Coordinates of C-alpha atoms in Angstrom, one line a residue:
X1 CA -0.4 -0.1 0.1
X2 CA 1.3 3.3 -1.3
X3 CA 1.6 6.5 1.4
X4 CA 0.8 9.5 0.7
X5 CA 4.0 11.7 0.3
X6 CA 3.4 13.5 3.7
X7 CA 3.4 10.7 5.6
X8 CA 6.3 8.9 4.0
X9 CA 8.5 12.2 5.0
X10 CA 6.9 11.9 9.2
X11 CA 8.0 8.1 8.8
X12 CA 11.2 8.8 7.6
X13 CA 12.0 11.9 10.1
X14 CA 10.9 9.8 13.1
X15 CA 13.1 6.9 11.8
X16 CA 16.0 9.4 11.8
X17 CA 14.8 11.0 15.1
X18 CA 14.9 7.5 16.4
X19 CA 17.7 6.7 15.4
X20 CA 20.1 9.7 16.3
X21 CA 18.7 9.6 20.0
X22 CA 19.8 5.9 20.2
X23 CA 23.3 6.8 18.7
X24 CA 23.4 9.2 21.9
X25 CA 22.3 7.2 24.3
X26 CA 25.3 4.4 23.4
X27 CA 27.6 7.3 23.1
X28 CA 26.5 8.4 26.8
X29 CA 26.5 4.7 28.0
X30 CA 30.4 4.5 26.4
X31 CA 31.5 7.9 27.7
X32 CA 29.9 6.4 31.4
X33 CA 31.5 3.0 31.0
X34 CA 34.5 4.6 29.9
X35 CA 34.5 7.4 33.2
X36 CA 33.6 4.3 35.3
X37 CA 36.4 2.1 34.0
X38 CA 38.7 4.6 34.1
X39 CA 37.8 5.7 37.9
X40 CA 37.9 1.9 38.8
X41 CA 41.1 1.4 37.3
X42 CA 42.4 4.6 39.7
X43 CA 40.9 3.7 42.4
X44 CA 42.5 0.0 42.5
X45 CA 45.6 1.7 41.2
X46 CA 45.8 3.9 43.9
X47 CA 44.9 0.8 46.7
X48 CA 47.7 -1.2 45.2
X49 CA 50.0 2.0 45.4
X50 CA 49.2 2.4 49.3
X51 CA 49.3 -1.4 49.9
X52 CA 52.7 -1.1 48.7
X53 CA 53.7 2.0 50.2
X54 CA 52.4 0.4 53.4
X55 CA 54.2 -3.0 52.8
X56 CA 57.4 -1.0 52.2
X57 CA 56.5 0.9 55.2
X58 CA 56.5 -2.4 57.4
X59 CA 59.0 -3.6 56.1
X60 CA 61.7 -0.6 57.3
X61 CA 59.2 0.2 60.6
X62 CA 57.7 -2.8 61.8
X63 CA 59.9 -3.4 64.6
X64 CA 59.2 -0.3 66.3
X65 CA 56.3 -1.2 68.9
X66 CA 58.3 0.5 72.0
X67 CA 60.9 3.4 72.3
X68 CA 63.4 0.7 72.9
X69 CA 67.1 2.5 71.5
X70 CA 69.4 -1.0 71.2
X71 CA 67.8 -1.9 67.9
X72 CA 69.3 -1.1 64.4
X73 CA 67.7 1.8 62.7
X74 CA 66.8 1.8 59.0
X75 CA 68.5 4.5 57.0
X76 CA 67.1 8.0 57.5
X77 CA 66.9 9.0 54.0
X78 CA 64.8 5.9 53.1
X79 CA 62.1 6.6 56.1
X80 CA 61.6 9.8 54.7
X81 CA 61.1 8.6 51.0
X82 CA 58.4 6.2 52.2
X83 CA 57.2 8.3 55.0
X84 CA 56.3 11.0 52.7
X85 CA 54.1 8.8 50.3
X86 CA 52.7 7.0 53.8
X87 CA 51.6 10.3 55.2
X88 CA 49.5 11.0 51.4
X89 CA 48.2 7.8 51.5
X90 CA 47.1 7.2 55.1
X91 CA 43.6 7.2 56.6
X92 CA 44.2 8.3 60.1
X93 CA 42.1 6.0 61.6
X94 CA 42.7 2.6 60.2
X95 CA 46.9 3.4 60.2
X96 CA 47.4 4.9 63.6
X97 CA 49.6 1.9 64.4
X98 CA 51.7 2.8 61.5
X99 CA 51.6 6.4 62.5
X100 CA 52.9 5.1 66.2
X101 CA 55.8 3.3 64.8
X102 CA 57.1 6.3 62.5
X103 CA 56.5 8.2 65.6
X104 CA 58.7 6.1 67.8
X105 CA 61.6 5.8 65.1
X106 CA 61.7 9.7 65.1
X107 CA 61.9 9.9 68.7
X108 CA 64.7 7.3 68.8
X109 CA 66.5 8.6 65.8
X110 CA 67.3 11.9 67.9
X111 CA 69.3 10.3 70.5
X112 CA 72.1 8.6 67.8
X113 CA 75.0 10.5 66.1
X114 CA 75.0 8.2 63.2
X115 CA 74.7 10.2 60.0
X116 CA 72.8 7.7 58.0
X117 CA 70.5 6.6 60.7
X118 CA 69.8 10.0 62.4
X119 CA 66.5 11.5 61.1
X120 CA 67.7 15.2 62.1
X121 CA 71.0 14.9 60.1
X122 CA 68.6 15.2 57.4
X123 CA 68.1 18.8 58.5
X124 CA 71.7 19.6 58.3
X125 CA 71.5 18.7 54.3
X126 CA 70.8 21.1 51.9
X127 CA 69.5 18.4 49.6
X128 CA 67.0 17.4 51.9
X129 CA 66.4 20.3 54.7
X130 CA 63.1 21.7 52.6
X131 CA 61.9 18.3 52.2
X132 CA 62.3 16.9 55.8
X133 CA 61.0 20.3 57.2
X134 CA 57.6 19.5 54.6
X135 CA 57.5 16.1 56.4
X136 CA 57.8 17.3 60.0
X137 CA 55.1 20.1 58.9
X138 CA 52.7 17.2 57.4
X139 CA 53.2 14.9 60.1
X140 CA 52.5 17.2 63.0
X141 CA 49.0 18.2 61.2
X142 CA 47.8 14.6 60.9
X143 CA 49.0 14.0 64.4
X144 CA 46.7 17.0 65.4
X145 CA 43.5 15.0 63.2
X146 CA 44.3 12.0 65.4
X147 CA 45.0 13.6 68.8
X148 CA 41.3 14.9 68.3
X149 CA 39.7 11.3 67.5
X150 CA 41.4 9.7 70.4
X151 CA 39.3 8.5 73.6
X152 CA 41.4 9.5 76.8
X153 CA 39.5 6.5 78.4
X154 CA 41.1 3.7 76.6
X155 CA 44.4 3.4 77.8
X156 CA 45.3 2.3 74.4
X157 CA 44.4 5.8 73.3
X158 CA 46.3 7.2 76.0
X159 CA 49.7 5.6 75.7
X160 CA 49.3 7.0 72.0
X161 CA 48.9 10.3 72.9
X162 CA 51.7 9.7 75.3
X163 CA 53.9 9.2 72.0
X164 CA 52.2 11.6 69.7
X165 CA 53.0 14.4 71.9
X166 CA 56.7 12.8 72.9
X167 CA 57.4 13.6 69.3
X168 CA 56.0 16.7 68.9
X169 CA 57.9 18.2 72.2
X170 CA 60.8 16.3 70.7
X171 CA 60.8 18.0 67.0
X172 CA 59.8 21.1 68.3
X173 CA 63.3 22.6 69.7
X174 CA 66.3 21.1 68.9
X175 CA 68.2 21.2 72.2
X176 CA 67.8 17.3 72.7
X177 CA 69.0 16.1 69.6
X178 CA 72.8 14.1 69.7
X179 CA 73.9 15.6 66.7
X180 CA 74.0 19.4 67.2
X181 CA 73.4 19.2 70.9
X182 CA 76.7 20.9 71.4
X183 CA 76.8 23.2 68.1
X184 CA 75.3 26.3 69.5
X185 CA 75.1 28.1 66.4
X186 CA 73.5 24.8 64.7
X187 CA 71.0 24.9 67.3
X188 CA 70.1 28.2 67.1
X189 CA 69.1 28.0 63.1
X190 CA 67.3 24.5 63.8
X191 CA 65.5 26.0 66.7
X192 CA 64.4 29.0 64.4
X193 CA 63.0 26.4 62.1
X194 CA 61.5 24.3 64.5
X195 CA 59.4 27.7 66.3
X196 CA 58.1 28.3 62.5
X197 CA 56.7 24.6 62.0
X198 CA 55.1 24.9 65.6
X199 CA 53.6 28.2 64.9
X200 CA 52.4 27.2 61.7
X201 CA 50.8 23.8 62.9
X202 CA 49.5 25.1 66.7
X203 CA 48.6 28.4 65.5
X204 CA 46.0 27.4 63.2
X205 CA 42.5 27.7 65.1
X206 CA 41.5 24.4 64.2
X207 CA 44.4 22.4 65.2
X208 CA 44.9 24.5 68.5
X209 CA 41.4 23.8 69.3
X210 CA 41.9 19.8 68.8
X211 CA 44.7 20.2 71.2
X212 CA 43.4 22.6 73.7
X213 CA 40.1 20.3 73.9
X214 CA 42.7 16.9 74.4
X215 CA 44.2 19.3 77.3
X216 CA 41.3 19.7 78.7
X217 CA 39.9 15.9 78.7
X218 CA 42.9 15.2 80.3
X219 CA 42.3 16.8 83.5
X220 CA 37.9 17.5 83.6
X221 CA 37.7 14.3 85.6
X222 CA 39.8 15.8 88.5
X223 CA 42.8 13.0 87.9
X224 CA 44.8 13.2 85.1
X225 CA 43.7 10.3 82.8
X226 CA 47.7 10.4 81.3
X227 CA 50.8 10.4 82.8
X228 CA 52.1 14.1 84.0
X229 CA 55.0 14.2 81.7
X230 CA 52.2 14.4 78.5
X231 CA 50.1 17.0 80.2
X232 CA 52.9 19.6 80.7
X233 CA 54.6 18.3 77.4
X234 CA 51.4 19.5 75.6
X235 CA 51.0 22.6 77.7
X236 CA 54.3 23.5 76.9
X237 CA 53.7 22.9 73.1
X238 CA 50.5 25.3 73.3
X239 CA 52.0 28.1 75.1
X240 CA 55.7 28.0 73.5
X241 CA 53.4 28.7 69.9
X242 CA 52.3 31.8 71.6
X243 CA 55.4 32.9 73.1
X244 CA 57.3 32.5 70.0
X245 CA 54.9 35.1 68.5
X246 CA 55.8 37.1 71.2
X247 CA 52.4 36.9 72.8
X248 CA 50.3 38.1 70.2
X249 CA 46.8 39.9 71.2
X250 CA 44.7 37.5 68.9
X251 CA 46.9 34.4 69.7
X252 CA 47.2 35.0 73.5
X253 CA 43.7 35.7 73.5
X254 CA 43.3 32.2 71.9
X255 CA 45.4 30.7 74.5
X256 CA 43.2 32.0 77.4
X257 CA 40.4 31.1 75.5
X258 CA 41.4 27.3 75.2
X259 CA 44.1 26.3 77.5
X260 CA 43.2 28.4 80.5
X261 CA 39.5 27.4 80.5
X262 CA 40.5 24.0 81.5
X263 CA 39.2 23.0 84.9
X264 CA 42.0 23.2 87.9
X265 CA 44.8 22.8 84.8
X266 CA 47.2 24.8 87.2
X267 CA 46.8 22.6 89.9
X268 CA 48.2 19.4 87.7
X269 CA 51.2 21.6 86.0
X270 CA 54.9 20.6 87.0
X271 CA 56.8 23.3 88.9
X272 CA 58.4 23.7 85.6
X273 CA 55.5 24.7 83.5
X274 CA 54.2 26.8 86.5
X275 CA 58.0 28.6 86.5
X276 CA 57.6 29.2 82.9
X277 CA 53.9 31.2 83.2
X278 CA 55.8 32.7 86.2
X279 CA 58.7 33.9 83.9
X280 CA 57.3 35.1 81.4
X281 CA 54.6 37.2 83.6
X282 CA 51.6 35.2 82.2
X283 CA 49.3 36.5 84.9
X284 CA 49.7 40.1 84.3
X285 CA 49.4 39.6 80.5
X286 CA 46.4 37.5 81.1
X287 CA 44.7 40.6 82.7
X288 CA 46.0 42.7 80.4
X289 CA 44.8 41.2 77.4
X290 CA 40.9 40.4 78.8
X291 CA 40.8 44.1 79.8
X292 CA 41.8 45.1 76.0
X293 CA 39.4 42.6 74.5
X294 CA 35.6 43.7 74.2
X295 CA 34.5 39.5 72.7
X296 CA 36.5 37.4 75.0
X297 CA 33.8 37.8 78.3
X298 CA 30.7 37.8 76.2
X299 CA 31.8 34.2 74.5
X300 CA 32.8 32.6 77.7
X301 CA 30.5 30.0 78.8
X302 CA 29.4 30.0 83.1
X303 CA 31.9 27.1 83.5
X304 CA 34.8 28.6 81.5
X305 CA 34.3 32.0 83.5
X306 CA 34.7 29.9 86.7
X307 CA 37.4 28.1 85.3
X308 CA 39.3 30.8 84.1
X309 CA 38.8 32.6 87.2
X310 CA 40.1 29.7 89.2
X311 CA 43.5 29.4 87.0
X312 CA 44.0 33.1 87.4
X313 CA 43.4 33.5 91.3
X314 CA 46.0 29.9 91.5
X315 CA 48.5 32.4 89.6
X316 CA 48.1 35.4 91.7
X317 CA 48.7 33.6 94.8
X318 CA 51.9 32.0 93.3
X319 CA 53.2 36.2 92.9
X320 CA 51.9 38.4 95.5
X321 CA 53.9 41.3 94.6
X322 CA 52.4 40.9 90.7
X323 CA 49.3 41.1 92.4
X324 CA 49.7 44.0 94.1
X325 CA 51.3 46.0 91.4
X326 CA 48.4 45.0 89.1
X327 CA 45.5 45.3 91.8
X328 CA 42.9 47.8 90.2
X329 CA 43.5 45.4 86.8
X330 CA 43.1 42.3 88.9
X331 CA 39.5 43.4 90.6
X332 CA 38.2 44.6 87.2
X333 CA 38.6 41.1 85.3
X334 CA 37.3 39.7 88.4
X335 CA 34.5 41.8 88.6
X336 CA 33.6 40.8 84.9
X337 CA 34.1 36.8 85.2
X338 CA 32.3 37.4 88.2
X339 CA 29.6 39.3 86.1
X340 CA 29.2 36.6 83.6
X341 CA 28.9 34.0 85.8
X342 CA 26.1 35.3 87.5
X343 CA 24.3 35.6 84.3
X344 CA 23.8 31.6 84.0
X345 CA 23.2 31.6 88.3
X346 CA 19.6 31.4 89.6
X347 CA 18.2 32.2 93.0
X348 CA 15.5 29.5 92.8
X349 CA 14.9 26.7 91.4
X350 CA 13.4 26.6 87.7
X351 CA 12.3 24.0 85.3
X352 CA 15.6 24.4 83.5
X353 CA 18.4 24.8 86.3
X354 CA 20.0 21.9 88.0
X355 CA 21.9 22.3 91.1
X356 CA 26.0 23.4 90.7
X357 CA 28.5 22.6 93.4
X358 CA 29.7 26.3 93.7
X359 CA 26.7 28.3 91.5
X360 CA 24.1 27.0 93.3
X361 CA 21.0 26.6 91.3
X362 CA 22.6 26.8 87.5
X363 CA 20.9 27.4 83.8
X364 CA 23.3 26.2 81.7
X365 CA 24.3 22.6 82.4
X366 CA 27.5 20.9 82.8
X367 CA 28.5 19.8 79.4
X368 CA 28.7 15.7 79.1
X369 CA 28.2 13.2 76.9
X370 CA 29.7 11.9 73.9
X371 CA 30.8 15.6 72.4
X372 CA 32.1 17.4 75.4
X373 CA 33.4 15.6 78.4
X374 CA 31.5 16.1 81.8
X375 CA 33.6 18.4 83.9
X376 CA 31.9 17.8 87.2
X377 CA 35.0 15.6 88.7
X378 CA 37.3 18.5 88.8
X379 CA 34.9 20.9 90.6
X380 CA 36.3 20.1 94.0
X381 CA 40.2 21.2 92.9
X382 CA 38.6 24.2 91.0
X383 CA 37.3 24.9 94.6
X384 CA 40.7 24.3 96.4
X385 CA 41.7 26.9 93.4
X386 CA 39.5 29.8 94.4
X387 CA 39.9 29.4 97.8
X388 CA 43.5 30.9 97.0
X389 CA 41.3 34.0 97.1
X390 CA 40.7 33.7 100.7
X391 CA 43.8 32.0 102.0
X392 CA 45.9 33.7 104.6
X393 CA 49.1 34.4 102.1
X394 CA 46.7 36.7 99.8
X395 CA 44.5 38.2 102.8
X396 CA 47.5 39.6 104.1
X397 CA 48.6 40.8 101.1
X398 CA 45.8 42.6 100.2
X399 CA 44.5 43.9 103.5
X400 CA 47.2 44.0 106.2
X401 CA 49.9 46.1 104.5
X402 CA 47.0 48.3 102.3
X403 CA 44.8 48.7 105.5
X404 CA 47.3 49.9 107.3
X405 CA 48.6 52.7 104.5
X406 CA 45.0 53.3 103.9
X407 CA 44.8 54.5 107.9
X408 CA 46.9 57.2 107.5
X409 CA 46.3 61.1 107.9
X410 CA 45.5 61.6 104.3
X411 CA 42.3 59.1 103.7
X412 CA 41.2 60.1 100.3
X413 CA 44.6 60.2 98.6
X414 CA 46.6 57.3 99.9
X415 CA 50.6 57.9 99.3
X416 CA 52.4 56.0 101.4
X417 CA 52.8 52.3 103.3
X418 CA 52.9 52.3 106.9
X419 CA 56.5 51.3 108.7
X420 CA 56.1 47.8 109.3
X421 CA 55.3 47.1 105.7
X422 CA 57.1 43.9 104.3
X423 CA 60.0 45.0 102.5
X424 CA 59.5 43.1 99.4
X425 CA 56.2 44.4 98.9
X426 CA 57.3 47.7 99.2
X427 CA 58.2 48.8 95.7
X428 CA 54.9 46.5 94.1
X429 CA 52.4 49.2 96.1
X430 CA 54.4 52.2 95.1
X431 CA 53.7 51.1 91.5
X432 CA 50.1 50.5 92.6
X433 CA 49.9 53.9 94.6
X434 CA 51.1 55.4 91.3
X435 CA 48.5 53.6 89.3
X436 CA 45.5 54.4 91.4
X437 CA 46.2 57.9 92.2
X438 CA 45.6 58.8 88.1
X439 CA 42.7 56.9 88.0
X440 CA 41.5 59.0 91.2
X441 CA 42.1 62.2 89.0
X442 CA 40.5 60.8 85.9
X443 CA 37.3 59.8 87.9
X444 CA 37.1 62.8 89.8
X445 CA 37.1 65.1 86.0
X446 CA 34.8 62.9 85.4
X447 CA 32.2 62.4 88.4
X448 CA 32.4 65.8 89.8
X449 CA 28.6 66.3 89.8
X450 CA 28.2 63.6 91.7
X451 CA 30.6 64.5 94.7
X452 CA 31.1 61.0 95.8
X453 CA 34.5 60.2 97.4
X454 CA 37.4 59.0 96.0
X455 CA 37.4 55.0 95.6
X456 CA 39.8 53.2 97.7
X457 CA 42.1 50.4 97.6
X458 CA 40.1 48.9 100.5
X459 CA 36.5 49.7 98.9
X460 CA 37.8 48.0 95.5
X461 CA 39.1 45.1 97.3
X462 CA 35.7 44.6 100.1
X463 CA 33.4 44.6 96.5
X464 CA 35.5 42.0 95.0
X465 CA 35.1 39.9 98.1
X466 CA 31.2 41.2 98.3
X467 CA 30.5 40.1 94.7
X468 CA 32.6 36.8 95.0
X469 CA 29.9 35.4 98.0
X470 CA 27.2 36.6 96.2
X471 CA 28.7 34.4 93.4
X472 CA 29.6 31.8 95.4
X473 CA 26.6 31.3 97.3
X474 CA 27.9 27.8 98.4
X475 CA 31.1 28.9 98.9
X476 CA 30.5 32.3 100.9
X477 CA 30.5 31.4 104.5
X478 CA 34.2 29.8 103.4
X479 CA 35.1 33.0 102.3
X480 CA 33.4 34.6 105.3
X481 CA 35.9 32.2 107.4
X482 CA 38.2 33.0 105.4
X483 CA 38.2 36.8 106.3
X484 CA 37.7 36.2 109.8
X485 CA 40.8 34.3 109.9
X486 CA 42.8 36.7 111.0
X487 CA 41.8 38.6 114.1
X488 CA 43.5 41.8 112.7
X489 CA 41.1 42.0 109.7
X490 CA 37.9 43.1 111.6
X491 CA 39.0 45.5 114.0
X492 CA 41.1 47.3 111.7
X493 CA 38.2 47.5 109.1
X494 CA 35.9 49.1 111.3
X495 CA 39.0 51.5 112.4
X496 CA 39.0 52.2 108.6
X497 CA 35.1 53.2 108.6
X498 CA 35.1 54.7 111.8
X499 CA 38.3 57.1 110.3
X500 CA 36.2 59.2 108.2
X501 CA 34.1 60.8 110.9
X502 CA 36.3 60.1 114.2
X503 CA 33.4 61.9 116.4
X504 CA 30.9 59.4 115.9
X505 CA 32.6 56.7 114.9
X506 CA 31.7 57.0 110.8
X507 CA 28.2 57.3 111.3
X508 CA 28.2 61.3 109.9
X509 CA 29.9 60.0 107.0
X510 CA 28.2 57.2 106.1
X511 CA 24.5 58.4 106.6
X512 CA 25.5 61.8 104.6
X513 CA 26.5 59.0 101.6
X514 CA 23.4 57.4 101.8
X515 CA 21.7 60.8 101.9
X516 CA 23.2 61.5 98.6
X517 CA 23.6 58.5 96.9
X518 CA 22.2 54.9 96.3
X519 CA 22.8 52.5 98.4
X520 CA 24.2 50.5 95.8
X521 CA 27.5 52.4 95.2
X522 CA 31.3 50.9 95.7
X523 CA 31.5 52.9 99.1
X524 CA 29.6 51.1 101.2
X525 CA 31.3 47.9 100.4
X526 CA 33.6 47.6 103.3
X527 CA 31.0 48.2 105.6
X528 CA 28.7 45.9 104.1
X529 CA 31.8 43.1 103.8
X530 CA 32.2 44.1 107.6
X531 CA 29.0 43.7 108.5
X532 CA 28.5 40.3 107.4
X533 CA 31.7 39.0 108.7
X534 CA 31.5 40.4 111.9
X535 CA 27.7 38.9 112.4
X536 CA 29.1 35.6 111.4
X537 CA 32.2 35.9 114.1
X538 CA 30.0 37.3 116.9
X539 CA 27.2 34.3 116.5
X540 CA 30.0 31.7 116.9
X541 CA 31.9 33.3 120.0
X542 CA 31.1 31.9 123.0
X543 CA 31.1 34.0 126.4
X544 CA 34.6 33.5 127.7
X545 CA 36.2 34.7 124.3
X546 CA 33.9 37.1 123.6
X547 CA 34.3 38.8 127.2
X548 CA 37.0 37.5 128.7
X549 CA 39.5 36.9 126.1
X550 CA 37.9 39.9 124.2
X551 CA 38.8 38.6 120.8
X552 CA 38.7 39.4 118.3
X553 CA 36.6 42.6 119.7
X554 CA 37.4 44.2 123.0
X555 CA 34.1 45.5 124.7
X556 CA 34.8 48.8 124.3
X557 CA 35.1 48.4 120.8
X558 CA 32.1 46.2 120.8
X559 CA 29.9 48.9 122.4
X560 CA 31.6 51.4 119.6
X561 CA 30.3 49.2 116.7
X562 CA 26.2 48.4 119.1
X563 CA 26.1 52.0 118.8
X564 CA 26.8 52.6 115.7
X565 CA 24.6 50.0 114.5
X566 CA 21.8 50.9 116.5
X567 CA 21.5 54.9 115.6
X568 CA 22.7 53.9 111.9
X569 CA 19.4 51.6 111.9
X570 CA 17.5 54.1 113.3
X571 CA 18.4 57.2 111.4
X572 CA 18.0 55.7 107.8
X573 CA 14.3 55.1 108.6
X574 CA 13.8 58.2 111.4
X575 CA 15.2 60.3 108.6
X576 CA 13.4 58.6 105.6
X577 CA 17.1 57.4 103.9
X578 CA 15.2 54.5 102.9
X579 CA 11.7 53.5 102.7
X580 CA 10.6 50.5 105.3
X581 CA 10.5 48.0 102.4
X582 CA 13.3 49.1 100.3
X583 CA 15.3 48.9 103.7
X584 CA 14.4 45.1 103.7
X585 CA 15.6 44.4 100.3
X586 CA 19.1 46.7 100.4
X587 CA 22.5 45.1 101.6
X588 CA 23.6 47.7 103.4
X589 CA 20.4 48.0 105.9
X590 CA 19.6 43.9 106.2
X591 CA 23.3 43.4 107.1
X592 CA 23.9 46.0 109.6
X593 CA 20.4 45.5 111.0
X594 CA 21.4 41.6 111.3
X595 CA 24.3 42.7 113.2
X596 CA 22.3 45.2 115.3
X597 CA 20.0 42.4 116.4
X598 CA 22.6 39.6 116.9
X599 CA 24.9 42.3 119.5
X600 CA 21.3 42.9 120.9
X601 CA 20.6 39.4 121.9
X602 CA 24.2 39.3 122.9
X603 CA 23.9 42.0 125.3
X604 CA 20.5 40.7 126.8
X605 CA 22.4 37.4 127.7
X606 CA 25.4 39.0 129.2
X607 CA 25.2 42.9 129.1
X608 CA 28.2 44.8 127.2
X609 CA 26.5 47.9 127.7
X610 CA 25.5 48.4 131.3
X611 CA 28.0 50.9 132.3
X612 CA 25.7 53.4 129.8
X613 CA 22.1 53.9 130.7
X614 CA 19.3 53.4 128.3
X615 CA 22.0 51.9 125.5
X616 CA 19.8 50.7 123.4
X617 CA 16.9 53.6 123.3
X618 CA 16.7 56.9 120.7
X619 CA 18.5 59.7 122.3
X620 CA 16.2 62.6 122.9
X621 CA 18.3 64.7 120.3
X622 CA 17.8 62.2 117.6
X623 CA 13.8 62.8 118.1
X624 CA 14.1 66.4 117.7
X625 CA 16.0 66.3 114.6
X626 CA 12.5 65.0 112.9

């Protein structure tokens, strides 16, 4: 049957179209299978090559299952060649044992002087120095990744970490290399090269975070999960990298954020590591860096702020002279850290809160689980660090000498120390007075409208302890006990308060200040701290201590104190300096009222005011002032 001409054309076109699509499909299939074949061949070739590299690697280094120095070492150039290929084709998780064997060889080889077998000899050859330098750099980077995957609760992983840290310590400084140990000029050049390697690797934020996270895991349980040399070696690496760039601001903030926020870190460091911190004035550098950084406090969690404060407190207790010099900066940093901790503290139980051994009710969970390790085991050590803040040496340093100088004739501008100040603190304190006076001058110009008295050292220090008792609610009794441990403190602190208006034991000064300003100003910190501590001490005194031994207050001082508290509480309400509802919630009024009632109850049991008739009654001249 003959089709019309148009239909024949349509059939012809459709047939050509189908043939063209079939050819195109066949071509795509051929391209696909060609690509797949190439990929498979490449994969198999790489697999065979990697297997060959691993076999050659095993032939060279399979015997390095420990750090025995008696075995025969392979030629260093062969290790460099095979090692480079191994690093490029290795899988970190699968080849960790081979990495350990390579690290053991490199560690052992530095102790021999045979040029053919000692790997450090490659750094002395102009033909191999660049290649060996790149090899160590690549190895360090891979080792950082391996360390990040280790679980320190496993004994095998803990041993692996020790080997990795020992390798990095060994090749970050050439002073222990037997081949160049006695050549200072070569050591100087090689140490410069090693410093560049460590800075390149360890100052990378990702690598630094991996290593510092491992450092935190070591101490987070309260007991070391690895040997002490491993901890100190890793800490030294992280610190030395920052030191080698002259404590650059951004790198030093990284050190503070990642290392000094490890719980109770300073407690676990060796004397050599602590000397490293003290020699380089890390305490002073930390204060400067923290005050110059606007972001560090905002990114710290509550626990990180706590751990940083504990480590700084531990450092300051080791260097009291430096603490005196940096006292103003130190109090400001402590205040900011305490404020950051307060952001996560709840005064009452909440559905989202849990009990924290230091903060009380806490709204940010203590990290735990697979991603972050729990820090609860380290909290007892953190508490021991914090106790340095109210320990006897620190209290004597902050109060005894400063308090004596603060009770001199000129109260508002403290310019000299008392004659019995410790000779080794004299220079430090003089530097502090100069800094304090300059700050006071700036404060005076900026706040003449308020006419507030100039802040003294006593006010600054007392405010720190007040904030600490508020933040560390579960430790407030320990802080009070520490402040009351020395009998000199409370009487001298009250003498300091009385000295502002001796005619009426300081009452006029306090009331005038309260009549013009809020009860929340810093100037009331010594009075509040004194009242809280005195109430604690007096409440536990038996009659023999209070009336016969007269410690810590004489009977005359008790009468003066009772009169001050009684008249203050009366006049604050009588003169309407505070409304009754406001007075109840005022730390100033409530602390003095509590002390007043305690003294009144003790006087009722056995009077120490019997010589003064109507001691507790309001005088007529007070009533006439209304």
